[in-house]
PDB file of C-alpha atoms in Angstrom:
ATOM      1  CA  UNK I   1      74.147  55.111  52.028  1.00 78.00           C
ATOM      2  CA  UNK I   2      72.937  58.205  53.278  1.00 91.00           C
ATOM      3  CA  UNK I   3      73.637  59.228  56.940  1.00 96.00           C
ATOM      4  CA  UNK I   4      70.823  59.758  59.416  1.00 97.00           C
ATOM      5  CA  UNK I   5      70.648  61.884  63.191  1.00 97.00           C
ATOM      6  CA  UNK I   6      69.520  59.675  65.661  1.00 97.00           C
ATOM      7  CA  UNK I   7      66.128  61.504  66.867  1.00 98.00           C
ATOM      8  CA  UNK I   8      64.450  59.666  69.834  1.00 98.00           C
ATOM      9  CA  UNK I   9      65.745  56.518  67.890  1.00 97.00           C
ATOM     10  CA  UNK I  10      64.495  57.800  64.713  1.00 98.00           C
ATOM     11  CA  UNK I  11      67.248  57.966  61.927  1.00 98.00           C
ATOM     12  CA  UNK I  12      66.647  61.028  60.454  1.00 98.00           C
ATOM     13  CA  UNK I  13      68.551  61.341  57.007  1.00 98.00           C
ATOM     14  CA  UNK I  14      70.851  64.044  56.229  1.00 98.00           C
ATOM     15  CA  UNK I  15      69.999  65.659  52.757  1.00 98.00           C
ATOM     16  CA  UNK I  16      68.739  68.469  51.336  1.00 98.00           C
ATOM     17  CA  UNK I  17      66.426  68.201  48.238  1.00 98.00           C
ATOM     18  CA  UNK I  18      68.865  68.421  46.105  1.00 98.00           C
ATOM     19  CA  UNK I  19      70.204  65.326  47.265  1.00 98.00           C
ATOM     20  CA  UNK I  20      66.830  63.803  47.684  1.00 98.00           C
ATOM     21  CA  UNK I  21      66.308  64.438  43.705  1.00 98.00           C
ATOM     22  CA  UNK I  22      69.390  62.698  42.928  1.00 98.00           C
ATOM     23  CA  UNK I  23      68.913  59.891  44.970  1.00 98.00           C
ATOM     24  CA  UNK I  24      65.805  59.337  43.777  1.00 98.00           C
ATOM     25  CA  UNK I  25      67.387  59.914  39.953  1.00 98.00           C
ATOM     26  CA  UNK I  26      69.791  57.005  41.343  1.00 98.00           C
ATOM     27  CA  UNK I  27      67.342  54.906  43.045  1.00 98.00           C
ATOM     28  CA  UNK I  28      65.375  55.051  39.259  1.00 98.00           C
ATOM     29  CA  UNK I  29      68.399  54.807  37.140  1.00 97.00           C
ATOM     30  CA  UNK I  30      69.514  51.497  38.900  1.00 97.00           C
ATOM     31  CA  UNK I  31      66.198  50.056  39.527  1.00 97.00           C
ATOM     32  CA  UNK I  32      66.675  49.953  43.319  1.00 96.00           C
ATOM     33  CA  UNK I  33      63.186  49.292  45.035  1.00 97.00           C
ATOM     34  CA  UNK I  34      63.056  51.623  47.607  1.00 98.00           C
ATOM     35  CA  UNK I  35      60.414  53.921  49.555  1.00 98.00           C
ATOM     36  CA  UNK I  36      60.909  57.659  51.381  1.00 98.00           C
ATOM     37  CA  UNK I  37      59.128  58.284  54.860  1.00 97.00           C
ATOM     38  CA  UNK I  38      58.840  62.340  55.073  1.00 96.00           C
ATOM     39  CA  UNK I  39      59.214  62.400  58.595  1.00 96.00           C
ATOM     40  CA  UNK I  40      57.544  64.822  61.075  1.00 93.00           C
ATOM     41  CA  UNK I  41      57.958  65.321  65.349  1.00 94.00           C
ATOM     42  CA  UNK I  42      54.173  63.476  64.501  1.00 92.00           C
ATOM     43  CA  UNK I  43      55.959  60.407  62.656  1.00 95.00           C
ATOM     44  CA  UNK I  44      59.012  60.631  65.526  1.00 97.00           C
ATOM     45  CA  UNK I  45      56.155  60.548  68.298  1.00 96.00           C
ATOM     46  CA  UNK I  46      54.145  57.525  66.530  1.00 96.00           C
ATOM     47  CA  UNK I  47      57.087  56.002  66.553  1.00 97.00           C
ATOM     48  CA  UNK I  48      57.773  56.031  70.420  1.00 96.00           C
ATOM     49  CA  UNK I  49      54.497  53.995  70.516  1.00 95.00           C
ATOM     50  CA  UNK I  50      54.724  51.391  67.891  1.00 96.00           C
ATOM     51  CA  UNK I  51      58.514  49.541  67.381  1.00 96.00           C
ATOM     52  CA  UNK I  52      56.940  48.023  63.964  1.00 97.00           C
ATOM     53  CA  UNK I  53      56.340  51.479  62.614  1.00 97.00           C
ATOM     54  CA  UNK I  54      60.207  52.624  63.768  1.00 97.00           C
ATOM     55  CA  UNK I  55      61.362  49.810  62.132  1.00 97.00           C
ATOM     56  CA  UNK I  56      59.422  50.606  58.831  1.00 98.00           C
ATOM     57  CA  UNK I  57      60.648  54.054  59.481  1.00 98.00           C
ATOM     58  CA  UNK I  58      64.222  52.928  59.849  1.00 97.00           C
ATOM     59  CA  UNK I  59      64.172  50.960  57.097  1.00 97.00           C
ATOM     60  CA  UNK I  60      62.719  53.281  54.657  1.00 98.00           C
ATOM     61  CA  UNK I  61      65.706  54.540  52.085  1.00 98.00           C
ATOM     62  CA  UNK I  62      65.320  58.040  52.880  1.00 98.00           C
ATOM     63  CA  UNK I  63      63.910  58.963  55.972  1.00 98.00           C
ATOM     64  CA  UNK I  64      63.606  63.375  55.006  1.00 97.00           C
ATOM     65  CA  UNK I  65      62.981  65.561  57.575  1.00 97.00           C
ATOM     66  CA  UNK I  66      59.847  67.165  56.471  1.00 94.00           C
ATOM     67  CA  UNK I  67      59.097  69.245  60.092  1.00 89.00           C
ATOM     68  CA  UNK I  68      61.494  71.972  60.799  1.00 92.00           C
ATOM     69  CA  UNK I  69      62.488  70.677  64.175  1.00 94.00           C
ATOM     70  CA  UNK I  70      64.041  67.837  62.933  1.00 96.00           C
ATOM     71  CA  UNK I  71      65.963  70.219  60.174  1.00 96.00           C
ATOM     72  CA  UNK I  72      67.081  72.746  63.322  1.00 95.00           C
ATOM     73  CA  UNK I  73      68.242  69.574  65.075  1.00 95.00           C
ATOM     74  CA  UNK I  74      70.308  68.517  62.376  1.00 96.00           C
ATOM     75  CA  UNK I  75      71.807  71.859  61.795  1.00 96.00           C
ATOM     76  CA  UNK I  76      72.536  72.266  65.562  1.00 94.00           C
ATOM     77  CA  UNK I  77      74.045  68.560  65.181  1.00 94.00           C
ATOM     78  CA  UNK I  78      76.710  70.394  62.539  1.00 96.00           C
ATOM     79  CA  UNK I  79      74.987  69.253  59.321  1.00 97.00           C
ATOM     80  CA  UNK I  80      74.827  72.919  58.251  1.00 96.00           C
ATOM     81  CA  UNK I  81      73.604  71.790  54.536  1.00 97.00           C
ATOM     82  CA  UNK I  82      70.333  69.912  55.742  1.00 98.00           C
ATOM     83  CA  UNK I  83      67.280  71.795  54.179  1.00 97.00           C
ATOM     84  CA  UNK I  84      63.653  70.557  54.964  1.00 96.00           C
ATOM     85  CA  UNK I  85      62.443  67.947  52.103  1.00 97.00           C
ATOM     86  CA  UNK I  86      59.253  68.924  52.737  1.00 95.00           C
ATOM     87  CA  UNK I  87      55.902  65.845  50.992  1.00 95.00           C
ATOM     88  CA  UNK I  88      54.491  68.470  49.152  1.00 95.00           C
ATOM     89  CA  UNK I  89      57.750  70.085  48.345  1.00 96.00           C
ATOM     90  CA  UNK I  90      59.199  67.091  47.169  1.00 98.00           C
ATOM     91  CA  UNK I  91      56.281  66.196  44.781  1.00 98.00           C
ATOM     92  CA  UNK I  92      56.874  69.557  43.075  1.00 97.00           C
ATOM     93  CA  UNK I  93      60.545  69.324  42.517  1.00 98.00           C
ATOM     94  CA  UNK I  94      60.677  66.062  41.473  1.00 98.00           C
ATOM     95  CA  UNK I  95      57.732  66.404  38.702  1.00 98.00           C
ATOM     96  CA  UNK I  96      59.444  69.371  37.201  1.00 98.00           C
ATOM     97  CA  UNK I  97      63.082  67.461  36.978  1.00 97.00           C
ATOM     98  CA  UNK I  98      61.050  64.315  35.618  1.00 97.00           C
ATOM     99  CA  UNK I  99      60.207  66.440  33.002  1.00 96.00           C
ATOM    100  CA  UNK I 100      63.702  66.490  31.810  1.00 95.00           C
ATOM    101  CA  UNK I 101      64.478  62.965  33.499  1.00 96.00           C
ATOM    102  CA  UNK I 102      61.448  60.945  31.805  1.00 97.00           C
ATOM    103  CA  UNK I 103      60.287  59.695  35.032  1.00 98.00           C
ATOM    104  CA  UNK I 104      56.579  57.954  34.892  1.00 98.00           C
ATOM    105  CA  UNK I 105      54.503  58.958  37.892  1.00 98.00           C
ATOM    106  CA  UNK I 106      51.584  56.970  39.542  1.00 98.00           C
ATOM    107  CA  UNK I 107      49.082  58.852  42.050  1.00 98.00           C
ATOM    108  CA  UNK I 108      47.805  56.682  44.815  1.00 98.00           C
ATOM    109  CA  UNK I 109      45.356  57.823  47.466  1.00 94.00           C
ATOM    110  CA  UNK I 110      43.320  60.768  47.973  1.00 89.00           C
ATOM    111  CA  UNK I 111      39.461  60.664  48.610  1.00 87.00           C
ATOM    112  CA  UNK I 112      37.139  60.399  45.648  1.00 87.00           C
ATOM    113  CA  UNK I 113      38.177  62.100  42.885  1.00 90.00           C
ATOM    114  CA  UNK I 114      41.493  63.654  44.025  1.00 95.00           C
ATOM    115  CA  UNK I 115      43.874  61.437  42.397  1.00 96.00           C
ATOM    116  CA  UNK I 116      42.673  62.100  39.082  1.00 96.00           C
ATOM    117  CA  UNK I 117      42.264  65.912  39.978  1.00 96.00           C
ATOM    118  CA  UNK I 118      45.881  65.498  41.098  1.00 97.00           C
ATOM    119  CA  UNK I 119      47.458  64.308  38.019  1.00 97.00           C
ATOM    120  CA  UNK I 120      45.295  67.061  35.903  1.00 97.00           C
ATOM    121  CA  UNK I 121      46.765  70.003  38.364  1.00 97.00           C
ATOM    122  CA  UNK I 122      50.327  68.237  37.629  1.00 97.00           C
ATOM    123  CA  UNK I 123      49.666  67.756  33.869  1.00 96.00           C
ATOM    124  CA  UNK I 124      48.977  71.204  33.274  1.00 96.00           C
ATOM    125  CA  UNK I 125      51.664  72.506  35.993  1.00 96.00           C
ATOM    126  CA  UNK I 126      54.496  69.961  34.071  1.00 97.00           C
ATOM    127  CA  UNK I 127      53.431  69.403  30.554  1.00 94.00           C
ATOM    128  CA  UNK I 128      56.377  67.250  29.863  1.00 91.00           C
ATOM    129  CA  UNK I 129      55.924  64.769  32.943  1.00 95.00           C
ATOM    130  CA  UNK I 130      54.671  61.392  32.301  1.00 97.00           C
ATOM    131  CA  UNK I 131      51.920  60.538  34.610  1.00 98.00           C
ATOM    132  CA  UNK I 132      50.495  56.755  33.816  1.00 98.00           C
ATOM    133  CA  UNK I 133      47.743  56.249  36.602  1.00 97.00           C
ATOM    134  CA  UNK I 134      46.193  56.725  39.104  1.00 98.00           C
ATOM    135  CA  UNK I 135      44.003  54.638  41.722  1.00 97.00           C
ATOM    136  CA  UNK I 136      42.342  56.006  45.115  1.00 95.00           C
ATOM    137  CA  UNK I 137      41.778  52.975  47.749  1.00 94.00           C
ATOM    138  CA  UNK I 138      38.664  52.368  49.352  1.00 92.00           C
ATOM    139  CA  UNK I 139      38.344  52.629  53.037  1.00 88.00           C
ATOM    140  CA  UNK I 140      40.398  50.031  55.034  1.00 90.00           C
ATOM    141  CA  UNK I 141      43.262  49.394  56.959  1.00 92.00           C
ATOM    142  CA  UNK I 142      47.074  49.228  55.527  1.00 93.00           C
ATOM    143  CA  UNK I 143      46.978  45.721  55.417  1.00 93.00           C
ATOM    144  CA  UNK I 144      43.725  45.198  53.834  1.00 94.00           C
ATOM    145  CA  UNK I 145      44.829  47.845  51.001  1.00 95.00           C
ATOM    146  CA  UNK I 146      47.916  46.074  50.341  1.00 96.00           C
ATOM    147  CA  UNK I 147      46.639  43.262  48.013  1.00 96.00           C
ATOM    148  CA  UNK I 148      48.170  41.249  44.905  1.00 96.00           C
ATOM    149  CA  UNK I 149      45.321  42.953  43.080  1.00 96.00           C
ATOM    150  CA  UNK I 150      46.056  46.511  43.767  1.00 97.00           C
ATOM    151  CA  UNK I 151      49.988  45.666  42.981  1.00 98.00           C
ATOM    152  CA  UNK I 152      49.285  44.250  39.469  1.00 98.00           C
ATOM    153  CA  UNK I 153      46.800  47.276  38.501  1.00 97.00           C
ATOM    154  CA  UNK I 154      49.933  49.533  39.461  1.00 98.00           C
ATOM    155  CA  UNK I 155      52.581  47.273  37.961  1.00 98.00           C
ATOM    156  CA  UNK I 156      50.461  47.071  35.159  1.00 98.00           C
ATOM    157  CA  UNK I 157      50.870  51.088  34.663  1.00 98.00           C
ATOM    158  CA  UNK I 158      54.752  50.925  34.781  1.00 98.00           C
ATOM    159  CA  UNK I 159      55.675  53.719  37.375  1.00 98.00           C
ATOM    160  CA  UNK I 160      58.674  54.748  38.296  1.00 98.00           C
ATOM    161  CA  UNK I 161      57.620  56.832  41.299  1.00 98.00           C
ATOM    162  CA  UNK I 162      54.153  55.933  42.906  1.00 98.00           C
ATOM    163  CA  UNK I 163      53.121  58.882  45.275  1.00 98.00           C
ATOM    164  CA  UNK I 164      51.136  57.534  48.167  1.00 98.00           C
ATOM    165  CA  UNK I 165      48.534  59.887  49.502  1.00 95.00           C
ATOM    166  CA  UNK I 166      46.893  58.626  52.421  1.00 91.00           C
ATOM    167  CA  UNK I 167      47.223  59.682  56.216  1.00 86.00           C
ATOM    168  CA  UNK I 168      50.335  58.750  58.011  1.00 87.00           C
ATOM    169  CA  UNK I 169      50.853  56.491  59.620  1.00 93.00           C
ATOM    170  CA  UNK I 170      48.759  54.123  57.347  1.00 95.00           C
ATOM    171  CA  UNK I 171      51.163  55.252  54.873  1.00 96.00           C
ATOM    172  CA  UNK I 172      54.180  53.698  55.902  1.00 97.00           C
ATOM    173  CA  UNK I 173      52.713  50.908  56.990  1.00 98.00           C
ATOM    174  CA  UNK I 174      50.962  50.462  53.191  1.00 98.00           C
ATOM    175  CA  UNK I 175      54.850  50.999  51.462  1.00 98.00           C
ATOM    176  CA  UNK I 176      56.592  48.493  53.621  1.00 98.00           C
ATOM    177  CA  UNK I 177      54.101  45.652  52.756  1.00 97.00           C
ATOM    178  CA  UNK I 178      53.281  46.620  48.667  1.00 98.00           C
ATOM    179  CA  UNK I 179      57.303  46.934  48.519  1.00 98.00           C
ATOM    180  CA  UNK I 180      58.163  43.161  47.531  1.00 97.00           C
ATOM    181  CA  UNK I 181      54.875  43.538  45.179  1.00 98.00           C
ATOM    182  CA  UNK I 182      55.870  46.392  43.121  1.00 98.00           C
ATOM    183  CA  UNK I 183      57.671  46.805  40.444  1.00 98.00           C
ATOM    184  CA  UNK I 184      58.096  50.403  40.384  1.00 98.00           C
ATOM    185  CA  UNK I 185      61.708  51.269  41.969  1.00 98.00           C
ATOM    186  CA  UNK I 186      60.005  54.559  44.506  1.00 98.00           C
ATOM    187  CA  UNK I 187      57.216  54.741  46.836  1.00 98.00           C
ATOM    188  CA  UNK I 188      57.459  57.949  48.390  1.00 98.00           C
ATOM    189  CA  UNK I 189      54.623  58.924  51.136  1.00 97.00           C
ATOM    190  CA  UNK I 190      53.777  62.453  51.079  1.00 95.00           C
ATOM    191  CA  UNK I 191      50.296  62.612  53.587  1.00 84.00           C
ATOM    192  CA  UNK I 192      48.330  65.739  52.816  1.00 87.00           C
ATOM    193  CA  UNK I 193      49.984  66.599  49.252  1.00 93.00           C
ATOM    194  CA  UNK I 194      47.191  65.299  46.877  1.00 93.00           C
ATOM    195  CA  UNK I 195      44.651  68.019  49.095  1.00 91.00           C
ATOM    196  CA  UNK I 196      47.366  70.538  48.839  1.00 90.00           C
ATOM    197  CA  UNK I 197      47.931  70.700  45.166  1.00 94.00           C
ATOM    198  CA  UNK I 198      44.577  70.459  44.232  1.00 93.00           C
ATOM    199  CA  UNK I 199      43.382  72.927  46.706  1.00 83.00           C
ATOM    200  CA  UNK I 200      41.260  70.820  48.566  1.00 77.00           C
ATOM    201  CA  UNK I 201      43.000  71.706  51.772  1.00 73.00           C
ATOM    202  CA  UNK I 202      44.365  74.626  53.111  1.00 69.00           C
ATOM    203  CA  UNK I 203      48.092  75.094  53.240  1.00 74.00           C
ATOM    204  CA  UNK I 204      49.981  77.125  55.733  1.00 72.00           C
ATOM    205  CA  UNK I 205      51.995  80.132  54.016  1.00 79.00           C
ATOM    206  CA  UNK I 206      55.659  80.016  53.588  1.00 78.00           C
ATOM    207  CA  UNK I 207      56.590  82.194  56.263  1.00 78.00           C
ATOM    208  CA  UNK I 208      54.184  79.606  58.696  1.00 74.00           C
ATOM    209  CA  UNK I 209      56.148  76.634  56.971  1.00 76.00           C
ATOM    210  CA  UNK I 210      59.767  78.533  57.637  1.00 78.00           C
ATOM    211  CA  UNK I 211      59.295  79.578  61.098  1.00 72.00           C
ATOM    212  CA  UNK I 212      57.940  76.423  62.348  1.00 75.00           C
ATOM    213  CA  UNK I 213      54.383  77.473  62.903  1.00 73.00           C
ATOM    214  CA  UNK I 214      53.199  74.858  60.050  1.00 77.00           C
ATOM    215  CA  UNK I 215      51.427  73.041  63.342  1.00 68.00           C
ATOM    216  CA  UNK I 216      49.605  76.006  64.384  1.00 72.00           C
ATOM    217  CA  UNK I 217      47.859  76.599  60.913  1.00 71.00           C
ATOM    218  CA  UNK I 218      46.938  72.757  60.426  1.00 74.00           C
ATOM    219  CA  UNK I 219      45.682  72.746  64.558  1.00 70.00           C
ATOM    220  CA  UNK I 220      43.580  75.855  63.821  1.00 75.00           C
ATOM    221  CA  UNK I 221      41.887  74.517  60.784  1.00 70.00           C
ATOM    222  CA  UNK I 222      41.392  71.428  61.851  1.00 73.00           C
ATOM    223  CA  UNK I 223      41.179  70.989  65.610  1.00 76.00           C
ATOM    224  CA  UNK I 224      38.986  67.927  66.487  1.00 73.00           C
ATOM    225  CA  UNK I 225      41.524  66.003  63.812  1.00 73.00           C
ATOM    226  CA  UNK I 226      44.928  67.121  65.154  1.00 65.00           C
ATOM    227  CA  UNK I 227      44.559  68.350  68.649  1.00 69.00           C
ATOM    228  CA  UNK I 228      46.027  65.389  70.430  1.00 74.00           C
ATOM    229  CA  UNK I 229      48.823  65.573  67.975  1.00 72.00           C
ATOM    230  CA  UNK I 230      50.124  69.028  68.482  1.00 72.00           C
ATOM    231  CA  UNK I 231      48.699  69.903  71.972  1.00 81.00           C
ATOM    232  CA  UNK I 232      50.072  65.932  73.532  1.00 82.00           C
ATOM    233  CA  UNK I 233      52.672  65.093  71.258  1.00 88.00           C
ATOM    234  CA  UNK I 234      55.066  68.523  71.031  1.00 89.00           C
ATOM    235  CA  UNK I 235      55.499  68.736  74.355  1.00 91.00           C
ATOM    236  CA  UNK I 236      56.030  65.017  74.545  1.00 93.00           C
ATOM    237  CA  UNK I 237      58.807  65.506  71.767  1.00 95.00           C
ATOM    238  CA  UNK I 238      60.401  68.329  73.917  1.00 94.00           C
ATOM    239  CA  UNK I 239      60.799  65.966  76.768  1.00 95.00           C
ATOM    240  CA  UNK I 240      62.047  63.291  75.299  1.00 96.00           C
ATOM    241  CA  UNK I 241      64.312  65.421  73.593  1.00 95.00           C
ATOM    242  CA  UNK I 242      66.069  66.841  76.392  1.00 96.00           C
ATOM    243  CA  UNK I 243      66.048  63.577  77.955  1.00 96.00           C
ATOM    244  CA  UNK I 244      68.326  62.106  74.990  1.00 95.00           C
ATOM    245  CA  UNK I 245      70.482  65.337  75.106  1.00 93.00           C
ATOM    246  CA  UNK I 246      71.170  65.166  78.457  1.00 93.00           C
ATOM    247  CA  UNK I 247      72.021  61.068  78.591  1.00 92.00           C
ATOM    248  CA  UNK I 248      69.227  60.504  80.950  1.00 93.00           C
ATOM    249  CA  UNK I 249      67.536  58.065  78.611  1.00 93.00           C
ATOM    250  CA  UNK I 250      69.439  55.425  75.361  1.00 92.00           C
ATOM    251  CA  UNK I 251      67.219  55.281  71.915  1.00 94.00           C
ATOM    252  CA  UNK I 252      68.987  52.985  69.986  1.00 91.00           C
ATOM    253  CA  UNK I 253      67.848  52.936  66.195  1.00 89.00           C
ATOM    254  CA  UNK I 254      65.933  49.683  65.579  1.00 73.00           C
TER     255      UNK I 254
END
């Protein structure tokens, strides 16, 4: 079991991605069906509004802390070894150990096109990882994409990992509902990765990504999008916050 922070009733898990990889390598190894939530302030906000998604969030088997606020909070907390496990991040280490670890990949997600574009950028980035599909959804909700059809042209493909690539929190949603259906022992939600790698969206530079400042780049390029999230939402989170610190206010993990 992996320990968690409690953020605004979030559980927040404690790794670095070195222990994500192994767990994951674990998780594989044993067969355990599990999925990751890469969590955000965005995903901690979302879930102040919706107790289903906090409980999908909860019960996700890693819950990383892919926004750098939640890896300062966990530092400040004690946890001096927690790194950010950062969706796109993540992706990357884990197909270059799974080409030493065998590990079959499937891509799900991504507008027309990407997927496949995804697992050519991959292929030629890991030659020795397995990729065996890929599928991108048509327009719908969560619950309309998570059908007995979809699961058996997956299972059908024999994953080990299935990368889902849509927008969070549809995402999470998507995972905790295909779980029972699917075979594969990882679902792992990574958002905005598929555009990342294959360039069809910009990505903030590392020093952006180290310092922070991630939100700035994403609210600059794409303001009508993301405005509410950044400009509402991070103060929000601040609030909150200091409301928890200070006692003023209980957020018991559901």
């Amino acid at each position: 079991m992996i320990e968690r922070t409690n953020v605004l009733g979030v559980g927040v898990s404690l790794i670095n991605m070195r222990m994500a990889l192994d767990t994951l390598d674990r998780w594989v190894g044993n067969r355990d069906r599990q999925y990751v939530s890469v969590c955000t302030v965005h995903t901690v906000m979302e879930c102040q509004r919706d107790e289903d998604l906090k409980r999908i969030v909860n019960s996700a088997g890693m819950t990383t802390p892919d926004g750098m606020p939640l890896v300062w909070l966990s530092r400040l907390g004690g946890h001096r070894f927690v790194s950010r496990v950062y969706g796109p991040d993540l992706m990357l280490a884990e197909m270059a150990a799974s080409q030493q670890s065998g590990h079959r990949h499937f891509f799900y997600g991504g507008r027309d096109g990407v997927a496949p574009q995804l697992a050519d950028v991959m292929g030629r980035r890991f030659p020795g990882a397995r990729i065996v599909g890929t599928f991108t959804p048509p327009v719908g909700s969560a619950q309309h994409l998570c059908n007995p059809q979809t699961a058996g042209l997956i299972n059908a493909a024999s994953p080990d990992i299935v990368w889902v690539g849509v927008s969070s929190p549809k995402q999470e949603f998507w995972m905790s509902c295909m779980r029972p259906l699917l075979e594969a022992p990882v679902l792992i939600g990574v958002g905005a990765a598929f555009d990342f790698h294959t360039g069809s969206q910009a990505q903030a530079p590392a020093w952006m990504q180290r310092s922070g400042l991630e939100w700035l780049f994403r609210l600059v390029h794409e303001p009508r999008r993301l405005w509410r999230r950044y400009l509402v939402d991070n103060p929000w989170f601040l609030y909150e916050l200091a409301r928890q610190k200070l006692g003023l206010k209980r957020y018991p993990l559901s």
